[in-house]
mmCIF file of C-alpha atoms in Angstrom:
data_model
loop_
_atom_site.group_PDB
_atom_site.id
_atom_site.type_symbol
_atom_site.label_atom_id
_atom_site.label_comp_id
_atom_site.label_asym_id
_atom_site.label_seq_id
_atom_site.Cartn_x
_atom_site.Cartn_y
_atom_site.Cartn_z
ATOM 1 C CA MET A 1 -28.551 -37.063 -11.422
ATOM 2 C CA ALA A 2 -31.230 -39.477 -10.293
ATOM 3 C CA PRO A 3 -30.664 -43.207 -10.888
ATOM 4 C CA GLY A 4 -32.434 -44.485 -13.971
ATOM 5 C CA LYS A 5 -31.903 -41.380 -16.098
ATOM 6 C CA ASP A 6 -29.612 -41.395 -19.102
ATOM 7 C CA VAL A 7 -26.335 -39.619 -18.501
ATOM 8 C CA ARG A 8 -26.189 -36.442 -20.573
ATOM 9 C CA LEU A 9 -23.085 -35.430 -22.476
ATOM 10 C CA SER A 10 -21.852 -32.312 -20.709
ATOM 11 C CA SER A 11 -18.065 -32.393 -20.956
ATOM 12 C CA ASP A 12 -15.121 -33.600 -22.982
ATOM 13 C CA ARG A 13 -14.969 -36.628 -20.699
ATOM 14 C CA GLU A 14 -18.571 -37.495 -21.468
ATOM 15 C CA GLY A 15 -17.853 -37.185 -25.170
ATOM 16 C CA LEU A 16 -14.912 -39.559 -24.809
ATOM 17 C CA LYS A 17 -17.092 -42.055 -22.964
ATOM 18 C CA ALA A 18 -19.836 -41.875 -25.586
ATOM 19 C CA ASP A 19 -17.301 -42.462 -28.362
ATOM 20 C CA PHE A 20 -15.858 -45.450 -26.480
ATOM 21 C CA LEU A 21 -19.303 -47.014 -26.155
ATOM 22 C CA ARG A 22 -20.038 -46.363 -29.825
ATOM 23 C CA ARG A 23 -16.796 -48.049 -30.914
ATOM 24 C CA HIS A 24 -17.699 -51.127 -28.908
ATOM 25 C CA GLY A 25 -21.282 -51.418 -30.123
ATOM 26 C CA LEU A 26 -22.910 -50.078 -26.966
ATOM 27 C CA ALA A 27 -24.050 -46.637 -28.073
ATOM 28 C CA ASP A 28 -27.720 -47.552 -27.659
ATOM 29 C CA ALA A 29 -27.376 -48.846 -24.083
ATOM 30 C CA GLN A 30 -29.219 -47.011 -21.329
ATOM 31 C CA ARG A 31 -26.672 -45.699 -18.826
ATOM 32 C CA ILE A 32 -27.772 -45.899 -15.198
ATOM 33 C CA PRO A 33 -25.426 -44.293 -12.627
ATOM 34 C CA LEU A 34 -24.411 -46.481 -9.684
ATOM 35 C CA ALA A 35 -23.042 -45.643 -6.262
ATOM 36 C CA GLY A 36 -19.304 -45.076 -6.284
ATOM 37 C CA ASP A 37 -16.617 -46.470 -4.027
ATOM 38 C CA ALA A 38 -13.774 -44.866 -2.084
ATOM 39 C CA SER A 39 -11.868 -43.933 -5.226
ATOM 40 C CA THR A 40 -11.967 -41.629 -8.238
ATOM 41 C CA ARG A 41 -13.817 -44.275 -10.272
ATOM 42 C CA ARG A 42 -17.389 -43.906 -11.474
ATOM 43 C CA TYR A 43 -19.708 -46.739 -12.450
ATOM 44 C CA GLU A 44 -22.790 -47.056 -14.625
ATOM 45 C CA ARG A 45 -24.955 -50.044 -15.447
ATOM 46 C CA LEU A 46 -25.491 -50.503 -19.177
ATOM 47 C CA SER A 47 -28.970 -51.830 -19.869
ATOM 48 C CA ARG A 48 -30.037 -53.216 -23.261
ATOM 49 C CA PRO A 49 -33.402 -54.845 -24.060
ATOM 50 C CA GLY A 50 -33.172 -58.621 -24.146
ATOM 51 C CA GLN A 51 -29.481 -58.722 -23.211
ATOM 52 C CA ALA A 52 -27.493 -59.088 -20.020
ATOM 53 C CA SER A 53 -26.586 -55.837 -18.330
ATOM 54 C CA LEU A 54 -22.971 -54.693 -18.178
ATOM 55 C CA ILE A 55 -20.939 -52.359 -15.968
ATOM 56 C CA PHE A 56 -19.235 -49.296 -17.431
ATOM 57 C CA MET A 57 -16.193 -48.262 -15.383
ATOM 58 C CA ASP A 58 -14.818 -44.746 -15.753
ATOM 59 C CA GLN A 59 -11.416 -44.188 -14.139
ATOM 60 C CA PRO A 60 -10.217 -40.725 -15.183
ATOM 61 C CA PRO A 61 -6.407 -40.631 -15.315
ATOM 62 C CA VAL A 62 -6.224 -37.912 -12.669
ATOM 63 C CA GLU A 63 -4.261 -39.595 -9.878
ATOM 64 C CA THR A 64 -0.518 -39.361 -9.366
ATOM 65 C CA ALA A 65 1.712 -41.947 -11.000
ATOM 66 C CA PRO A 66 1.671 -45.536 -9.720
ATOM 67 C CA CYS A 67 4.658 -47.011 -7.940
ATOM 68 C CA PRO A 68 7.582 -47.783 -10.289
ATOM 69 C CA PRO A 69 8.626 -51.427 -9.755
ATOM 70 C CA ASP A 70 12.285 -50.564 -9.142
ATOM 71 C CA ALA A 71 11.789 -47.440 -7.009
ATOM 72 C CA SER A 72 13.748 -47.264 -3.761
ATOM 73 C CA PRO A 73 11.974 -46.396 -0.489
ATOM 74 C CA ASP A 74 13.410 -42.870 -0.671
ATOM 75 C CA ASP A 75 12.220 -42.471 -4.271
ATOM 76 C CA ARG A 76 8.765 -43.633 -3.244
ATOM 77 C CA ARG A 77 8.574 -41.151 -0.371
ATOM 78 C CA LEU A 78 9.401 -38.350 -2.786
ATOM 79 C CA ALA A 79 6.805 -39.601 -5.290
ATOM 80 C CA GLY A 80 3.945 -39.545 -2.782
ATOM 81 C CA TYR A 81 1.253 -41.763 -1.329
ATOM 82 C CA ASN A 82 0.524 -44.025 -4.321
ATOM 83 C CA ALA A 83 4.190 -44.964 -4.640
ATOM 84 C CA MET A 84 4.673 -45.356 -0.887
ATOM 85 C CA ALA A 85 1.668 -47.683 -0.602
ATOM 86 C CA ARG A 86 2.519 -49.409 -3.903
ATOM 87 C CA LEU A 87 -0.891 -48.645 -5.344
ATOM 88 C CA ALA A 88 -1.818 -48.901 -9.015
ATOM 89 C CA ALA A 89 -3.193 -45.332 -8.960
ATOM 90 C CA GLY A 90 -6.465 -46.474 -10.487
ATOM 91 C CA ARG A 91 -4.946 -47.627 -13.771
ATOM 92 C CA VAL A 92 -7.354 -49.646 -15.915
ATOM 93 C CA ASP A 93 -4.585 -51.900 -17.235
ATOM 94 C CA ALA A 94 -3.844 -52.960 -13.641
ATOM 95 C CA PHE A 95 -7.524 -53.853 -13.177
ATOM 96 C CA VAL A 96 -7.662 -55.818 -16.439
ATOM 97 C CA ALA A 97 -4.451 -57.743 -15.759
ATOM 98 C CA THR A 98 -5.444 -58.559 -12.178
ATOM 99 C CA ALA A 99 -8.956 -59.664 -13.135
ATOM 100 C CA GLY A 100 -7.505 -61.913 -15.826
ATOM 101 C CA TRP A 101 -5.108 -63.575 -13.398
ATOM 102 C CA LEU A 102 -7.837 -64.114 -10.790
ATOM 103 C CA ARG A 103 -10.080 -65.726 -13.399
ATOM 104 C CA SER A 104 -7.187 -67.961 -14.484
ATOM 105 C CA GLN A 105 -7.070 -69.225 -10.889
ATOM 106 C CA GLY A 106 -10.734 -70.219 -11.006
ATOM 107 C CA LEU A 107 -11.874 -67.253 -8.919
ATOM 108 C CA SER A 108 -14.811 -64.981 -9.644
ATOM 109 C CA ALA A 109 -13.628 -61.692 -11.100
ATOM 110 C CA PRO A 110 -15.533 -59.752 -13.754
ATOM 111 C CA GLU A 111 -14.907 -60.625 -17.368
ATOM 112 C CA ILE A 112 -13.516 -57.624 -19.236
ATOM 113 C CA ILE A 113 -15.733 -57.003 -22.263
ATOM 114 C CA ALA A 114 -13.806 -53.997 -23.610
ATOM 115 C CA HIS A 115 -11.183 -51.601 -22.316
ATOM 116 C CA GLU A 116 -9.004 -48.674 -23.303
ATOM 117 C CA ALA A 117 -6.285 -48.224 -20.700
ATOM 118 C CA GLY A 118 -5.132 -44.860 -22.025
ATOM 119 C CA GLU A 119 -8.650 -43.458 -21.766
ATOM 120 C CA GLY A 120 -9.322 -45.004 -18.369
ATOM 121 C CA LEU A 121 -12.464 -46.801 -19.554
ATOM 122 C CA ALA A 122 -13.682 -50.388 -19.392
ATOM 123 C CA VAL A 123 -16.862 -52.411 -19.800
ATOM 124 C CA LEU A 124 -17.169 -55.298 -17.370
ATOM 125 C CA GLU A 125 -19.364 -58.272 -16.670
ATOM 126 C CA ASP A 126 -22.162 -57.298 -14.278
ATOM 127 C CA LEU A 127 -21.810 -59.407 -11.126
ATOM 128 C CA GLY A 128 -25.007 -57.995 -9.629
ATOM 129 C CA ASP A 129 -25.830 -56.164 -6.409
ATOM 130 C CA ASP A 130 -25.709 -59.006 -3.877
ATOM 131 C CA LEU A 131 -23.220 -57.523 -1.438
ATOM 132 C CA TYR A 132 -22.615 -59.494 1.742
ATOM 133 C CA ALA A 133 -24.169 -56.754 3.877
ATOM 134 C CA ARG A 134 -27.354 -56.696 1.809
ATOM 135 C CA LEU A 135 -27.707 -60.476 1.794
ATOM 136 C CA ILE A 136 -27.208 -60.719 5.556
ATOM 137 C CA GLU A 137 -29.714 -57.906 6.154
ATOM 138 C CA THR A 138 -32.339 -59.921 4.267
ATOM 139 C CA GLY A 139 -31.771 -63.036 6.375
ATOM 140 C CA THR A 140 -29.165 -64.983 4.390
ATOM 141 C CA ASP A 141 -27.032 -67.223 6.612
ATOM 142 C CA GLU A 142 -23.744 -65.367 6.962
ATOM 143 C CA ALA A 143 -21.583 -68.393 7.830
ATOM 144 C CA PRO A 144 -21.322 -69.794 4.253
ATOM 145 C CA LEU A 145 -20.557 -66.316 2.942
ATOM 146 C CA TYR A 146 -17.625 -65.774 5.275
ATOM 147 C CA GLU A 147 -16.425 -69.348 4.775
ATOM 148 C CA ALA A 148 -16.311 -68.703 1.028
ATOM 149 C CA ALA A 149 -14.357 -65.487 1.614
ATOM 150 C CA VAL A 150 -11.826 -67.325 3.789
ATOM 151 C CA GLU A 151 -11.459 -70.029 1.131
ATOM 152 C CA VAL A 152 -10.640 -67.364 -1.459
ATOM 153 C CA LEU A 153 -8.005 -65.836 0.825
ATOM 154 C CA ALA A 154 -6.485 -69.280 1.360
ATOM 155 C CA ARG A 155 -6.398 -69.888 -2.403
ATOM 156 C CA LEU A 156 -4.649 -66.575 -2.956
ATOM 157 C CA HIS A 157 -2.144 -67.345 -0.204
ATOM 158 C CA GLU A 158 -1.291 -70.689 -1.822
ATOM 159 C CA ALA A 159 -0.957 -69.265 -5.336
ATOM 160 C CA THR A 160 2.310 -67.992 -6.793
ATOM 161 C CA PRO A 161 1.530 -65.124 -9.151
ATOM 162 C CA PRO A 162 4.013 -64.214 -11.889
ATOM 163 C CA PRO A 163 6.169 -61.085 -11.547
ATOM 164 C CA VAL A 164 4.005 -59.417 -14.193
ATOM 165 C CA LEU A 165 0.277 -60.076 -14.537
ATOM 166 C CA GLU A 166 -0.898 -60.166 -18.150
ATOM 167 C CA ALA A 167 -4.352 -60.435 -19.723
ATOM 168 C CA GLN A 168 -6.087 -59.106 -22.847
ATOM 169 C CA GLY A 169 -3.132 -56.991 -23.887
ATOM 170 C CA ALA A 170 -2.702 -55.437 -20.436
ATOM 171 C CA ALA A 171 0.322 -56.013 -18.212
ATOM 172 C CA TRP A 172 1.000 -54.925 -14.654
ATOM 173 C CA PRO A 173 3.889 -55.667 -12.248
ATOM 174 C CA PHE A 174 2.967 -57.660 -9.164
ATOM 175 C CA LEU A 175 4.708 -55.855 -6.297
ATOM 176 C CA THR A 176 5.299 -57.046 -2.744
ATOM 177 C CA TYR A 177 3.344 -55.215 -0.060
ATOM 178 C CA ASP A 178 6.546 -54.371 1.769
ATOM 179 C CA ASP A 179 7.420 -52.596 5.014
ATOM 180 C CA LEU A 180 6.984 -49.095 3.593
ATOM 181 C CA ALA A 181 3.602 -49.964 2.079
ATOM 182 C CA LEU A 182 2.397 -51.511 5.342
ATOM 183 C CA ARG A 183 3.627 -48.546 7.361
ATOM 184 C CA THR A 184 2.027 -46.072 4.966
ATOM 185 C CA GLY A 185 -1.352 -47.731 5.377
ATOM 186 C CA GLY A 186 -1.082 -48.131 9.137
ATOM 187 C CA ASP A 187 0.107 -44.594 9.762
ATOM 188 C CA MET A 188 -3.080 -43.211 8.239
ATOM 189 C CA PHE A 189 -4.637 -43.955 11.623
ATOM 190 C CA LEU A 190 -2.331 -41.385 13.223
ATOM 191 C CA GLU A 191 -3.422 -38.751 10.736
ATOM 192 C CA TRP A 192 -7.140 -39.410 10.460
ATOM 193 C CA TRP A 193 -8.310 -40.721 13.829
ATOM 194 C CA PRO A 194 -7.854 -37.382 15.660
ATOM 195 C CA LYS A 195 -9.779 -35.609 12.881
ATOM 196 C CA PHE A 196 -12.579 -38.171 12.981
ATOM 197 C CA SER A 197 -12.893 -38.393 16.758
ATOM 198 C CA GLY A 198 -12.262 -34.730 17.549
ATOM 199 C CA ILE A 199 -9.256 -35.337 19.793
ATOM 200 C CA ALA A 200 -5.925 -33.528 19.758
ATOM 201 C CA PRO A 201 -3.304 -34.746 17.253
ATOM 202 C CA PHE A 202 -1.001 -37.485 18.477
ATOM 203 C CA SER A 203 2.187 -36.226 20.089
ATOM 204 C CA PRO A 204 5.641 -37.115 18.719
ATOM 205 C CA ASP A 205 6.103 -39.430 21.713
ATOM 206 C CA ALA A 206 2.843 -41.229 20.900
ATOM 207 C CA GLU A 207 3.885 -41.613 17.262
ATOM 208 C CA THR A 208 7.232 -43.045 18.373
ATOM 209 C CA GLU A 209 5.445 -45.523 20.639
ATOM 210 C CA TRP A 210 3.099 -46.470 17.780
ATOM 211 C CA GLU A 211 6.040 -47.232 15.499
ATOM 212 C CA ALA A 212 7.793 -49.238 18.222
ATOM 213 C CA LEU A 213 4.688 -51.411 18.592
ATOM 214 C CA TRP A 214 4.106 -52.007 14.886
ATOM 215 C CA ALA A 215 7.660 -52.333 13.527
ATOM 216 C CA PRO A 216 8.218 -55.892 14.842
ATOM 217 C CA ILE A 217 4.791 -56.960 13.568
ATOM 218 C CA ARG A 218 5.548 -55.680 10.060
ATOM 219 C CA ALA A 219 8.892 -57.476 10.148
ATOM 220 C CA ARG A 220 7.316 -60.920 10.611
#
């Protein structure tokens, strides 16, 4: 569907979304589809005459379960990628709780206007379209942008988050990005680089060498 056109109701999911917007006083908003990201989420900009635009986030609960906080490494391997990498599996309550904690630290995360975790829906503050890449392409000095990003990383490094993040009725455990999570992310290179570059798959010896190189780095 072309950007700028209203999204038509064509499925049960669309009906659920329309009902959510109606319950939160946004039934009359024009819904403008936005480009997605590398996830199962979908985004729309909600436009209303004379009012600030908002972002409508649709995260269908279709992914596998997130990582249980007390799962052992073996349990996580059996559960699959989300558990191995300690991902939130796209859960809206994780997004709401994390955004709330970031805002409590004085950082810029979107305000959550409305959300229904069980439905996988949320309405967020619209932070605009000024991505770093777009600003730099138009001549903006990149140094202050990257300095600001480094300052945020330093702030996060200094902060001590609670074991469970809580905001607006949502709660989510804050898990350590441990050895298994780091290895799961790094080992994706072994799987995907041959497919991307058109080379033969890595041999078992190469995979063993890869692990020998990275294991001491992960242990730091």
